[in-house]
Coordinates of C-alpha atoms and ligand atoms in Angstrom, one line a residue:
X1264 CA -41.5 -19.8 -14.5
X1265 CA -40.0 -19.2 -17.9
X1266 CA -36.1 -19.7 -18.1
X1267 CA -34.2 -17.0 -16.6
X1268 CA -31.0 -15.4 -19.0
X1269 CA -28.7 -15.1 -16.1
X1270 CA -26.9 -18.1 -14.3
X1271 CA -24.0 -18.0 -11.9
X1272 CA -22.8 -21.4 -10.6
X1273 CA -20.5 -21.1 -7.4
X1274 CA -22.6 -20.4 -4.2
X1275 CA -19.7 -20.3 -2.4
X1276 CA -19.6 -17.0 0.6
X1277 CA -19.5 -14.9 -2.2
X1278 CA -21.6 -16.5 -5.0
X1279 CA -24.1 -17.2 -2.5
X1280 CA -24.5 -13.7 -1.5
X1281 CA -24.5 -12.1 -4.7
X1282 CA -27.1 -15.0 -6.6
X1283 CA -29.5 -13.4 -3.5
X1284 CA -28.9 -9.8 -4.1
X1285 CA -29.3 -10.3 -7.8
X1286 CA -32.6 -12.2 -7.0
X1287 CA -33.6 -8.9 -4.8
X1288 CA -33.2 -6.6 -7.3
X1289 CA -36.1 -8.4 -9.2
X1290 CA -33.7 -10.7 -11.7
X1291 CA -34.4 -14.4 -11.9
X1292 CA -31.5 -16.8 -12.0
X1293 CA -30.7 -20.2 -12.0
X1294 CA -28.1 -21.7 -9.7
X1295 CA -25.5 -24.1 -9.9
X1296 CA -22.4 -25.8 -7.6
X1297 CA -20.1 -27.9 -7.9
X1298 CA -20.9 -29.9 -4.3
X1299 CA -24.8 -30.4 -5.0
X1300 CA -25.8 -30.2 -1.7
X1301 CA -24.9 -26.3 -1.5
X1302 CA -27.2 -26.0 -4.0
X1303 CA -29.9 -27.3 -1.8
X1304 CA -28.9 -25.3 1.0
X1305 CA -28.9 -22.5 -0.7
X1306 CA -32.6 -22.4 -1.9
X1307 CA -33.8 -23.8 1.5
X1308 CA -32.1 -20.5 2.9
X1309 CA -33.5 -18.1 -0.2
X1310 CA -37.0 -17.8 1.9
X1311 CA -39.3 -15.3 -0.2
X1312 CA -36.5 -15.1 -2.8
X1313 CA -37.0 -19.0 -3.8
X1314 CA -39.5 -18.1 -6.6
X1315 CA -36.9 -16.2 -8.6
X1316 CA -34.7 -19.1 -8.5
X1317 CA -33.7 -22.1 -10.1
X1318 CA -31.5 -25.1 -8.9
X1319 CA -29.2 -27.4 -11.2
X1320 CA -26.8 -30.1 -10.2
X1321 CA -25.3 -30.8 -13.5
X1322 CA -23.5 -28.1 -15.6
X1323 CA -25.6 -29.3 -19.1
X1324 CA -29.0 -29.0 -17.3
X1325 CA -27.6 -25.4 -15.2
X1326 CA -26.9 -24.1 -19.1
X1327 CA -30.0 -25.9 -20.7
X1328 CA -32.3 -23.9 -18.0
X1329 CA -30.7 -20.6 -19.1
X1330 CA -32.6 -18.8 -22.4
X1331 CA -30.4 -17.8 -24.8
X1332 CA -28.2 -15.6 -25.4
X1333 CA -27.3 -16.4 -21.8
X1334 CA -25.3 -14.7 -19.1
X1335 CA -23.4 -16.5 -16.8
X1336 CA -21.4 -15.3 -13.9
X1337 CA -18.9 -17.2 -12.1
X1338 CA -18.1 -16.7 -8.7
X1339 CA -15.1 -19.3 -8.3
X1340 CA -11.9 -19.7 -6.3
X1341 CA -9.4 -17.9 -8.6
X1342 CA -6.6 -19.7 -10.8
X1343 CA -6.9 -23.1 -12.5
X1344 CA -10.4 -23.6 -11.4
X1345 CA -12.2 -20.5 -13.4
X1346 CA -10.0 -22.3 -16.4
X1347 CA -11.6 -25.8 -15.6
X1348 CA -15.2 -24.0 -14.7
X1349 CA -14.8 -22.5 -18.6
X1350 CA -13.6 -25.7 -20.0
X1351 CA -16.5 -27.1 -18.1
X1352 CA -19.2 -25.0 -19.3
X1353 CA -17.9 -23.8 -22.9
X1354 CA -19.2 -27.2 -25.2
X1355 CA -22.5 -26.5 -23.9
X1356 CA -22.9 -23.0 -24.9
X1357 CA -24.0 -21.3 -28.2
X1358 CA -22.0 -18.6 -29.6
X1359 CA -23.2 -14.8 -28.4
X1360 CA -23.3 -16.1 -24.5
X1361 CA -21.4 -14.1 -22.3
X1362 CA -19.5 -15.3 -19.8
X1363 CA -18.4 -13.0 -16.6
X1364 CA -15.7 -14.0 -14.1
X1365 CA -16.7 -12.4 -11.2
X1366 CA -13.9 -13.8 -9.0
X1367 CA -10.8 -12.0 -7.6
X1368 CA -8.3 -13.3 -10.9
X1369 CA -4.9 -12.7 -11.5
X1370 CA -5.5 -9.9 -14.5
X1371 CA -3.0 -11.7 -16.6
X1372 CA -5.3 -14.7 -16.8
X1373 CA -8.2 -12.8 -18.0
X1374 CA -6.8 -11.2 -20.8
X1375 CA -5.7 -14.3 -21.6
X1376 CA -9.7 -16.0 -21.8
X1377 CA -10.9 -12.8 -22.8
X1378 CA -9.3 -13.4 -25.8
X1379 CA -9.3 -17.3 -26.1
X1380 CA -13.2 -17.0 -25.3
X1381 CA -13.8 -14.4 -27.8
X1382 CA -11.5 -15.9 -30.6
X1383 CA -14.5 -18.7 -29.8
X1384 CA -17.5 -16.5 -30.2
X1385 CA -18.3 -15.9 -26.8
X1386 CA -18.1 -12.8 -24.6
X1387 CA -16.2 -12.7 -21.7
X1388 CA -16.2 -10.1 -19.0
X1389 CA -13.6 -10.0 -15.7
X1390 CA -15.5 -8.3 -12.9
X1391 CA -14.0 -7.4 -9.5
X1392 CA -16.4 -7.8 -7.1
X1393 CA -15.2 -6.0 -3.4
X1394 CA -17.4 -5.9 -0.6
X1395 CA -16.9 -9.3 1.3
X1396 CA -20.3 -10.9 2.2
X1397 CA -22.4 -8.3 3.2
X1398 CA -21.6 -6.4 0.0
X1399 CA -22.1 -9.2 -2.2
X1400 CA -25.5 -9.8 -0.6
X1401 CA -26.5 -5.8 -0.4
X1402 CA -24.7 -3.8 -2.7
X1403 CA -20.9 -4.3 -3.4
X1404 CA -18.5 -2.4 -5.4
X1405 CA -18.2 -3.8 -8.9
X1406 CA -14.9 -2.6 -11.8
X1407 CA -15.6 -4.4 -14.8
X1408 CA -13.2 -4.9 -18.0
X1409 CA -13.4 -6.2 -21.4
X1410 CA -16.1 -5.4 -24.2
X1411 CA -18.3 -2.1 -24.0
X1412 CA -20.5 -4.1 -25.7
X1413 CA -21.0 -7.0 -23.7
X1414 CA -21.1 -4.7 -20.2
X1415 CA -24.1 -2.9 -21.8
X1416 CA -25.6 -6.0 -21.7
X1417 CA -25.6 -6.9 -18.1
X1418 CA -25.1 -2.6 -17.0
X1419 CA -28.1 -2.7 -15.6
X1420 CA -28.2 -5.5 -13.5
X1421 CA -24.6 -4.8 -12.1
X1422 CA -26.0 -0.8 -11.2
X1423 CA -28.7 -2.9 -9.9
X1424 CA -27.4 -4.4 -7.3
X1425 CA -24.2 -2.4 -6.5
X1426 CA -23.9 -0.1 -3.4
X1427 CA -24.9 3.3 -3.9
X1428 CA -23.4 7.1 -3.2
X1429 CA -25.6 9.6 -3.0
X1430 CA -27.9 7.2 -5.0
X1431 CA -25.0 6.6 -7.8
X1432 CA -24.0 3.2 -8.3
X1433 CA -21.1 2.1 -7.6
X1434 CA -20.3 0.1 -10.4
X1435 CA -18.2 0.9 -13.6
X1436 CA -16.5 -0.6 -16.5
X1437 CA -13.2 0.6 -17.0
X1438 CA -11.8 -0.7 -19.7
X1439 CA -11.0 -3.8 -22.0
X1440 CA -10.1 -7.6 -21.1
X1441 CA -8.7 -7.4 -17.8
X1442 CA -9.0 -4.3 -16.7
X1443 CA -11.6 -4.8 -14.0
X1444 CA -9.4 -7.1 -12.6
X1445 CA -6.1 -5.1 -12.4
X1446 CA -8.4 -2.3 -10.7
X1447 CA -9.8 -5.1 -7.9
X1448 CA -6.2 -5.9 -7.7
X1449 CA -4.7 -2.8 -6.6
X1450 CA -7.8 -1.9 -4.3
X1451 CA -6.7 -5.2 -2.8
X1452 CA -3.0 -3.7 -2.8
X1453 CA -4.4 -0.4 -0.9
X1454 CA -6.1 -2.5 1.0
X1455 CA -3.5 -4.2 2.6
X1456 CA -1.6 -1.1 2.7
X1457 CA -4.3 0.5 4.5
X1458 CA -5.1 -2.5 6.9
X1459 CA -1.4 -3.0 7.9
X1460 CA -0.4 0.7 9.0
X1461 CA -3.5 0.5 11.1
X1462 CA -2.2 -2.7 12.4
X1463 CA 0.8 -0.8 12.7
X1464 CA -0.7 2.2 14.9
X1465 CA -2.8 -0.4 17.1
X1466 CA 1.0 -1.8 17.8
X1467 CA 1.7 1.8 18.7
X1468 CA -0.5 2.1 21.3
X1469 CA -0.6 -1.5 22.6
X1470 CA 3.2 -2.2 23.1
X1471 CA 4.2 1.5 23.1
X1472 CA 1.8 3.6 25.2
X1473 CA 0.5 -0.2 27.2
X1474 CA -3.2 0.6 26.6
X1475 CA -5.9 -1.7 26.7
X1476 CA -7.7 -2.8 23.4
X1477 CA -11.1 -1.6 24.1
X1478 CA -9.7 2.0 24.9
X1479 CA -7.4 1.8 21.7
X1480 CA -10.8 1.1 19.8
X1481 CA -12.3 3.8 21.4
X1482 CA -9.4 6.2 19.9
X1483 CA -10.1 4.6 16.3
X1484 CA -13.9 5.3 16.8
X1485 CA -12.8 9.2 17.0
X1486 CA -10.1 8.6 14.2
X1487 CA -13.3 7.4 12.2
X1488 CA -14.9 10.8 13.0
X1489 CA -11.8 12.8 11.2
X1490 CA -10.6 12.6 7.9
X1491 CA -9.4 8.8 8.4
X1492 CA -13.4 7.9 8.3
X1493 CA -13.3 4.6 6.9
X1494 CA -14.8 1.1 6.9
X1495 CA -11.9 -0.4 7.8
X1496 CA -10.9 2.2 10.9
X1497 CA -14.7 1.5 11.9
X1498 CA -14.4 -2.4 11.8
X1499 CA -11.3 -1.9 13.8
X1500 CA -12.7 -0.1 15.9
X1501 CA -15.4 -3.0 16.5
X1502 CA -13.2 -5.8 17.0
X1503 CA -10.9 -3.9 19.4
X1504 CA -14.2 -3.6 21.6
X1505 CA -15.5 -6.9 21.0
X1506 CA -14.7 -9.2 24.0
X1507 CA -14.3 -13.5 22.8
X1508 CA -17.5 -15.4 24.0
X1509 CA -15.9 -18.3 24.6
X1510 CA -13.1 -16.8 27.5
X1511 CA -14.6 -13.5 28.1
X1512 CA -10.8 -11.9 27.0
X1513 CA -10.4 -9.2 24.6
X1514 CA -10.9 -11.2 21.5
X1515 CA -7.9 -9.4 19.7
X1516 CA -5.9 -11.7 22.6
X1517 CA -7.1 -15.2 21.3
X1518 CA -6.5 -14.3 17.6
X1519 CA -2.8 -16.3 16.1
X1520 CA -1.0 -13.0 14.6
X1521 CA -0.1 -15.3 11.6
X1522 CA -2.2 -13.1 8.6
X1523 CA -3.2 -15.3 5.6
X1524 CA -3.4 -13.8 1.7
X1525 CA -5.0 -14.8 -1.1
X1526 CA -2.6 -13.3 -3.8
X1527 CA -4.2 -10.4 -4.9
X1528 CA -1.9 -8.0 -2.6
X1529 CA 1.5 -9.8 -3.7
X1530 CA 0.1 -9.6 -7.2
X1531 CA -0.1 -5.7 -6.7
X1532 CA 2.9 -5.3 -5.5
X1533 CA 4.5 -7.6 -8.7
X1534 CA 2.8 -5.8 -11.0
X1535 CA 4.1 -2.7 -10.0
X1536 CA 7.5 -4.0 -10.2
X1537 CA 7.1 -4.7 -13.1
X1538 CA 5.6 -1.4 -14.4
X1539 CA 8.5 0.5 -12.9
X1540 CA 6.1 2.1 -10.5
X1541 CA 6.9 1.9 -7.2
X1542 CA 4.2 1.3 -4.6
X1543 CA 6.4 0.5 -1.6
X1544 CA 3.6 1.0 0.8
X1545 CA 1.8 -1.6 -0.8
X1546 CA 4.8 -4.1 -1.1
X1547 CA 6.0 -3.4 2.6
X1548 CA 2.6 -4.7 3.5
X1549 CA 2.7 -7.5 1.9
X1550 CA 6.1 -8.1 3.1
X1551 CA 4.9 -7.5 6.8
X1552 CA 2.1 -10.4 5.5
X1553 CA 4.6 -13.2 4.9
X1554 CA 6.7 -11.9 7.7
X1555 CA 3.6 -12.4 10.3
X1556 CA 3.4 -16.1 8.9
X1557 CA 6.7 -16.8 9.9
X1558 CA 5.6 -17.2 13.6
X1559 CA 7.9 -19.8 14.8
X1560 CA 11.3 -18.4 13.5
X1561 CA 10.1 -15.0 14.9
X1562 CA 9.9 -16.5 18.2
X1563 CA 13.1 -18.2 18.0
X1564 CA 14.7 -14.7 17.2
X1565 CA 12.8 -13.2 20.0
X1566 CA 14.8 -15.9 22.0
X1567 CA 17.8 -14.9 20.2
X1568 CA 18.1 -11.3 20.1
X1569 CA 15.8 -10.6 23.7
X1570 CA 12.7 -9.2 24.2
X1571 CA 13.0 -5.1 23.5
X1572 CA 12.0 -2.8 26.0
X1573 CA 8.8 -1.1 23.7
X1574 CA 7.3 1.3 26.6
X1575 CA 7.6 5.3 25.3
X1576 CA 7.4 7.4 28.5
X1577 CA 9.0 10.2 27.2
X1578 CA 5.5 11.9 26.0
X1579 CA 2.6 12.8 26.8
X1580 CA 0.1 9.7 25.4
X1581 CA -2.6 12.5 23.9
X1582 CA 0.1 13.8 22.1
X1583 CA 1.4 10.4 20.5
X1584 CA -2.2 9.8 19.9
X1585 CA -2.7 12.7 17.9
X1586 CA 1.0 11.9 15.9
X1587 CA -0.4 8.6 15.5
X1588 CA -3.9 10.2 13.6
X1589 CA -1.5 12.1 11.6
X1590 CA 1.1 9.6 10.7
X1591 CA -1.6 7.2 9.9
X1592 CA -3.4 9.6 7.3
X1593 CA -0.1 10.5 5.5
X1594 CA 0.9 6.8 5.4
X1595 CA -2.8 6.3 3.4
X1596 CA -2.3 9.0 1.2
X1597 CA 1.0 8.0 -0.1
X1598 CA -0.3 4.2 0.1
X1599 CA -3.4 5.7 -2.4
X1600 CA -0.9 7.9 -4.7
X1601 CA 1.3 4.5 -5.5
X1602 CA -1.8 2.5 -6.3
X1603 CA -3.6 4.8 -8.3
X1604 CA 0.0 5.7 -10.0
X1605 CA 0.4 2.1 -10.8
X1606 CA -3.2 1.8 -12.4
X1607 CA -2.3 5.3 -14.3
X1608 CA 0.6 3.0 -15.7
X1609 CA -0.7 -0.2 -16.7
X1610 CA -3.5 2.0 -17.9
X1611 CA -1.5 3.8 -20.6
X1612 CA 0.7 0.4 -20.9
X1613 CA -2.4 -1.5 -22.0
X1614 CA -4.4 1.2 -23.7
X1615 CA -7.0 0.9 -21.2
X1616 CA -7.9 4.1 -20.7
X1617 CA -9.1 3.9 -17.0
X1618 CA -10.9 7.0 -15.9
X1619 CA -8.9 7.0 -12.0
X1620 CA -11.9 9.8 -11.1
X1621 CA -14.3 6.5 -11.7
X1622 CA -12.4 4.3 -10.3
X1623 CA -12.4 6.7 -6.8
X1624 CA -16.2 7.1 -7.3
X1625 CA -17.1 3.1 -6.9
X1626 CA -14.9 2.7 -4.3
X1627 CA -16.7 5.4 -2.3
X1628 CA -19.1 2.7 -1.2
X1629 CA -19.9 -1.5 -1.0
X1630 CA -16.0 -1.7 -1.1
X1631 CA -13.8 -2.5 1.9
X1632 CA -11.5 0.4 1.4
X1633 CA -14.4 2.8 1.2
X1634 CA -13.3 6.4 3.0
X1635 CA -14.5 9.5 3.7
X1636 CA -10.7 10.7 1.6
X1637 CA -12.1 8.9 -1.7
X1638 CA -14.2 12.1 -2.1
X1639 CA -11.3 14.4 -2.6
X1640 CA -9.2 11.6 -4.9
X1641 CA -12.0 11.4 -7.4
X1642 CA -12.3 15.3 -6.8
X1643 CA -8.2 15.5 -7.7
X1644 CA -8.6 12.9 -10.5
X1645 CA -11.7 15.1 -12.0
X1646 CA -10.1 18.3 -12.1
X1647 CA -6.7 17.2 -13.5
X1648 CA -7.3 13.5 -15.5
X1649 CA -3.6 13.8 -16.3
X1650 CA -2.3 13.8 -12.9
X1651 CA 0.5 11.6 -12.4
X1652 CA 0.8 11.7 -9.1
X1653 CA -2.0 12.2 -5.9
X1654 CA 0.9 14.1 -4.3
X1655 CA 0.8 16.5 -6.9
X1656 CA -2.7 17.1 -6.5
X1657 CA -3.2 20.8 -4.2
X1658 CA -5.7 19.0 -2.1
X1659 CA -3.0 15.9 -0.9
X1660 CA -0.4 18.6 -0.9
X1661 CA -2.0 20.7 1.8
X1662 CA -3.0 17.5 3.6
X1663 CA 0.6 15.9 3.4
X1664 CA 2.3 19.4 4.5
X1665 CA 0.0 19.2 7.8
X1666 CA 0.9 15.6 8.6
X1667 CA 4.5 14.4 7.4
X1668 CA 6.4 16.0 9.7
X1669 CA 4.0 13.9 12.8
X1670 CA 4.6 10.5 10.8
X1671 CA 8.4 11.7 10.5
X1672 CA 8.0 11.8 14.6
X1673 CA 6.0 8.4 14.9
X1674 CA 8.8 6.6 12.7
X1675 CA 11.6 8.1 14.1
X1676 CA 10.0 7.4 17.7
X1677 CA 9.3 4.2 17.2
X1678 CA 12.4 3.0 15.5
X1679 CA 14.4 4.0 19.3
X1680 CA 11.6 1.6 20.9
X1681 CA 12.2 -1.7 18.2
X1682 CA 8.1 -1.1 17.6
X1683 CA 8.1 -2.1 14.0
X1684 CA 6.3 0.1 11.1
X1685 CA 6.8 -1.5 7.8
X1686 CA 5.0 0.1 6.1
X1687 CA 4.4 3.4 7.8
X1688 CA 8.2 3.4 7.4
X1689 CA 8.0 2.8 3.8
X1690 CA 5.5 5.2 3.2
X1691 CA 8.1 8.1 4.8
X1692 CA 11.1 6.7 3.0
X1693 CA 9.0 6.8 -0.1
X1694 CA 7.6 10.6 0.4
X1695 CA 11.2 11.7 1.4
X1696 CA 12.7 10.2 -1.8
X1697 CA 10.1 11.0 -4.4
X1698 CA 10.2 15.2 -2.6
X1699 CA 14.1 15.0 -2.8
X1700 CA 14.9 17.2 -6.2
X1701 CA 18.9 16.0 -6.2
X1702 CA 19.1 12.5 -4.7
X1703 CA 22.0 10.0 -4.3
X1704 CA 21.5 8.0 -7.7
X1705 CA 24.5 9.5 -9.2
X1706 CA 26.5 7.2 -6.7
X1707 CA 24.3 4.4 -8.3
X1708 CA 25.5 6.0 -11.5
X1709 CA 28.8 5.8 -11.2
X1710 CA 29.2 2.5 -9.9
X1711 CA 27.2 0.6 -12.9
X1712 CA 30.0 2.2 -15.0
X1713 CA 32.6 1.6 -12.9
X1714 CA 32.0 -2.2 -12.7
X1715 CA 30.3 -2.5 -16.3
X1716 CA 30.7 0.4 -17.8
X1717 CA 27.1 1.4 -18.4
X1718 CA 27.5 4.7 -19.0
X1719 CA 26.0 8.1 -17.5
X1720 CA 24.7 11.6 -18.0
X1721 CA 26.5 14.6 -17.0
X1722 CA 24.8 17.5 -15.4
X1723 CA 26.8 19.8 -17.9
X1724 CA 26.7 17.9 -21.4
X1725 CA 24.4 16.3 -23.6
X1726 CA 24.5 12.6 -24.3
X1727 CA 24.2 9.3 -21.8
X1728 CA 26.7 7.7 -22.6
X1729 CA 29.5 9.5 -21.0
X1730 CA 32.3 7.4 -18.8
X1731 CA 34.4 8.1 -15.7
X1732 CA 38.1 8.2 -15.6
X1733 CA 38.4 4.5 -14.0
X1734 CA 40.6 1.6 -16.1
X1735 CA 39.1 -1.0 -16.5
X1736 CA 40.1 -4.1 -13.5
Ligands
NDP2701 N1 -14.6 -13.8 0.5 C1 -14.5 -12.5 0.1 O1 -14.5 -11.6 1.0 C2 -14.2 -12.2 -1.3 C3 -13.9 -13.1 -2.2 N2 -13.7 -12.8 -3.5 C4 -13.4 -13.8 -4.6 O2 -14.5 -14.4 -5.0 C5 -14.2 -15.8 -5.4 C6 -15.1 -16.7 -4.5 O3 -14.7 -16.6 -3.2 P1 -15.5 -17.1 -1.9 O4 -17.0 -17.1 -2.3 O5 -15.1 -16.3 -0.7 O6 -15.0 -18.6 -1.8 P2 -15.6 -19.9 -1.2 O7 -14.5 -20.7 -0.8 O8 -16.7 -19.6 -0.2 O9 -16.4 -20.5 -2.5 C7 -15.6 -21.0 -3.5 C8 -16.5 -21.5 -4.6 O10 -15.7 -22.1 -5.7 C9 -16.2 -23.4 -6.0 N3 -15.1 -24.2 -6.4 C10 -13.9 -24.5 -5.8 N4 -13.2 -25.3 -6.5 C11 -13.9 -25.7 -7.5 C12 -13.7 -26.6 -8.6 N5 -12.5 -27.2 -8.8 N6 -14.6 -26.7 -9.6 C13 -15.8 -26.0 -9.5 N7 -16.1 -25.1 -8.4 C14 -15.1 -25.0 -7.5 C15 -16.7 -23.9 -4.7 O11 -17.6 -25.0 -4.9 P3 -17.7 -26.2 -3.8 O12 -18.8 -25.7 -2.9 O13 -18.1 -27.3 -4.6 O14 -16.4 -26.3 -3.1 C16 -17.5 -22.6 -4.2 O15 -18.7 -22.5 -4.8 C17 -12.7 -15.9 -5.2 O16 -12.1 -15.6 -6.4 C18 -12.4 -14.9 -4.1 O17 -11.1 -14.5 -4.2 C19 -13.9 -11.5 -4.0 C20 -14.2 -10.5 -3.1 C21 -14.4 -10.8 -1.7
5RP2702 O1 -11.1 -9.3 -2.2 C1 -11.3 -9.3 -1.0 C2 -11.6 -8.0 -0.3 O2 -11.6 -6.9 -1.1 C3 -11.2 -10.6 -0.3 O3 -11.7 -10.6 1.0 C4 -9.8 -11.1 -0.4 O4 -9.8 -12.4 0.0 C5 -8.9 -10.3 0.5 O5 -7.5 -10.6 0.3 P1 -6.7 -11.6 1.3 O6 -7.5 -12.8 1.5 O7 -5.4 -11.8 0.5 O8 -6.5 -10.8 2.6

């Protein structure tokens, strides 16, 4: 076999998946790990793919068995490893290699090596990479950033093996150094915004209306029917039918409700901060996250403040249930808007120039937050490139006209029965504020200048630095 130009060293869940897929789509590739004996399980598990690969245990040999210029992909645990991994691999490598961090990195960090690796002669691309296993291993989503010129170079091999859409693949780059990586970042964002408000209906119907698991997944397989069609909705609706071999319970009933996080949600949410974009959705979500970990001081609060009487039997339960479907969808549009208006912004604050009508198209399929509603989003983003907001867009308008007023129902309802909705709630609050043409910021106004005279506009003169009539103490 003569040397292959691609590497990728990490066969962890997702390296492993994605070295095979690569394989499958007719590329040879040599392998490498850091634990050598994932190495050898991995090619005793390749079967018919074996011949297209290549083991290494050492990191000279792994780059010595690569033909020049190579391409190496990383598929690492994010942070100070992918920095050790490149400190690792760089002395062996000859200038015009390109090196792609395929791992789910802090952006920060990769505009940082971009430039570091570049300033060295080598190319450096940071690739999010969504799909989980099966995507990795079938077709995932992939957003790439950094040089137009290096992503030519390995364009074909990432359309390759991406998911398709009606036979497009759902891969793109979208812009210099990192990117790809803000982009993976915020899908994680919306993906946790999306996961928890369905968390947030299931509670709905669990502790409010007192049905059983399998017949609340049954309600979320004819949510996934609707406009709510989504991989997520249908997982859901899966593991609220799926019963826990080892008891024979519901299996939702043996799973902690402590959620772990990797940091690409709280990293959406901190970047918007710090944009000046608010994604509350998002951050509420996040919040709802950390809260969830907090088991045992939640428990000793239960003790505290009593157990809250969370049975609605004031309506009819088809008619929650259809609220619910309602609420849920306007909670996701608004949870889209703020991501996509936060990528719109670091966009313009990076000069990335991040065409949002792509970044709906890849995300239509391989991705976890794939949905029948990306369709209209890369529609919306198509038609008007400078839209600054989804819920300006006709489309979302029409859509959020027909289902506020049921998720003003479901929060206000569910706020008399202590059922919590984070970031359902937020989603409202967010809608209501952002619709609201006079709001109550003048208050805000006022009191910066009363306490340290900041100044403020008047509604019937020009300038902002105008003061009210309060002495100062
Ligand atoms: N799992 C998922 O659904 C998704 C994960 N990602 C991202 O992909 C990346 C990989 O994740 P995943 O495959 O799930 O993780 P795994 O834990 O399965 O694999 C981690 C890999 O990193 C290697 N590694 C860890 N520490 C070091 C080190 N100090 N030096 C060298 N190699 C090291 C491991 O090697 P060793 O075997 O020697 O420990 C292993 O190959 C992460 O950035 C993750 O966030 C992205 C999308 C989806
Ligand atoms: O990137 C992913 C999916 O798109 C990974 O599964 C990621 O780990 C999810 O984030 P978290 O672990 O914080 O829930």
């Amino acid at each position: 076999m003569t040397k292959p130009s691609i590497g990728l060293t990490g066969l962890g869940v997702m390296g492993s998946n994605l070295a095979l897929n690569i394989a499958d789509n007719g590329f040879d590739l040599a392998v490498h790990n850091r634990t050598n004996a994932d190495v050898d399980r991995f090619l005793e598990k390749s079967g018919d793919l074996r011949a297209r690969l290549t083991g290494h245990y050492e990191i000279e040999d792994f780059i010595a068995g690569i033909a020049t210029p190579r391409t190496i992909i990383m598929m690492v645990k994010a942070g100070s490893v992918v920095d050790a991994v490149i400190a690792a691999l760089t002395p062996h490598l000859e200038k015009g290699d390109l090196l792609i961090d395929a791992g789910n990195s802090d952006f920060n960090d990769t505009v940082r090596r971009t430039k570091t690796l570049e300033d060295q002669g080598f190319g450096f691309l940071g690739i999010g990479v969504s799909g989980g296993e099966v995507g990795a291993r079938f077709g995932p989503s992939t957003m790439a950033g950094g040089s137009a010129e290096k992503y030519a170079l390995v364009e074909d091999m990432l359309n390759a093996i991406a998911a398709k859409h009606e036979g497009e693949p759902c891969a793109a780059w979208l812009g210099p150094d990192g990117a790809g990586h803000f982009v993976k970042t915020m899908h994680n964002g919306i993906e946790y915004g999306d996961m928890q408000m369905i968390a947030e209906t299931y509670g709905v119907m669990r502790n409010g209306l007192g049905m059983e698991p399998k017949a609340i997944g049954k309600v979320f397989e004819r949510w996934n029917e609707g406009a709510l069609g989504s991989y997520l909705i249908e997982i859901t609706a899966q593991i609220l039918q799926t019963e826990d071999p080892q008891t024979g319970a519901d299996i939702i009933d043996v799973i902690v409700d402590r959620a772990g996080q990797k940091g690409t949600g709280r990293w959406s949410a901190i970047e918007s901060q710090k944009l000046g974009v608010p994604a509350s959705a998002i951050e509420a979500a996040v919040t709802a996250r950390a809260l969830s970990a907090g088991k045992d001081q939640r428990e000793t609060m239960e003790r505290l403040y009593g157990t809250p009487d969370t049975v609605i039997s004031s309506a009819s339960m088809e008619a929650i249930i259809t609220q619910l479907e309602n609420a849920l969808l306007a909670g996701k549009i608004i949870a889209y808007a703020q991501g996509f208006s936060v990528i719109r912004a670091a966009s313009e604050e990076n000069g990335w120039n991040t065409p949002l009508a792509r970044v709906a198209e890849i995300w239509r399929a391989g991705c976890i937050i794939r949905s029948v509603m990306l369709n209209d989003i890369a529609s919306a983003f198509a038609n008007n490139p400078a839209l600054e907001s989804l819920l300006l867009a006709p489309a979302f308008a029409d859509k959020m006209k027909a289902t506020h007023a049921d998720l003003r129902t479901i929060v206000a309802l569910t706020a008399q029965h202590a059922l919590p909705l984070p970031a359902l709630s937020a989603a409202l609050s967010y809608f209501d504020y952002a619709r609201q043409g006079q709001s109550t910021a003048n208050i805000l106004q006022a009191q910066r200048d009363f306490f340290g005279a900041h100044g403020f506009e008047r509604t019937d003169e020009e300038g902002s630095d105008h003061h009210g009539p309060w002495a100062m103490g």
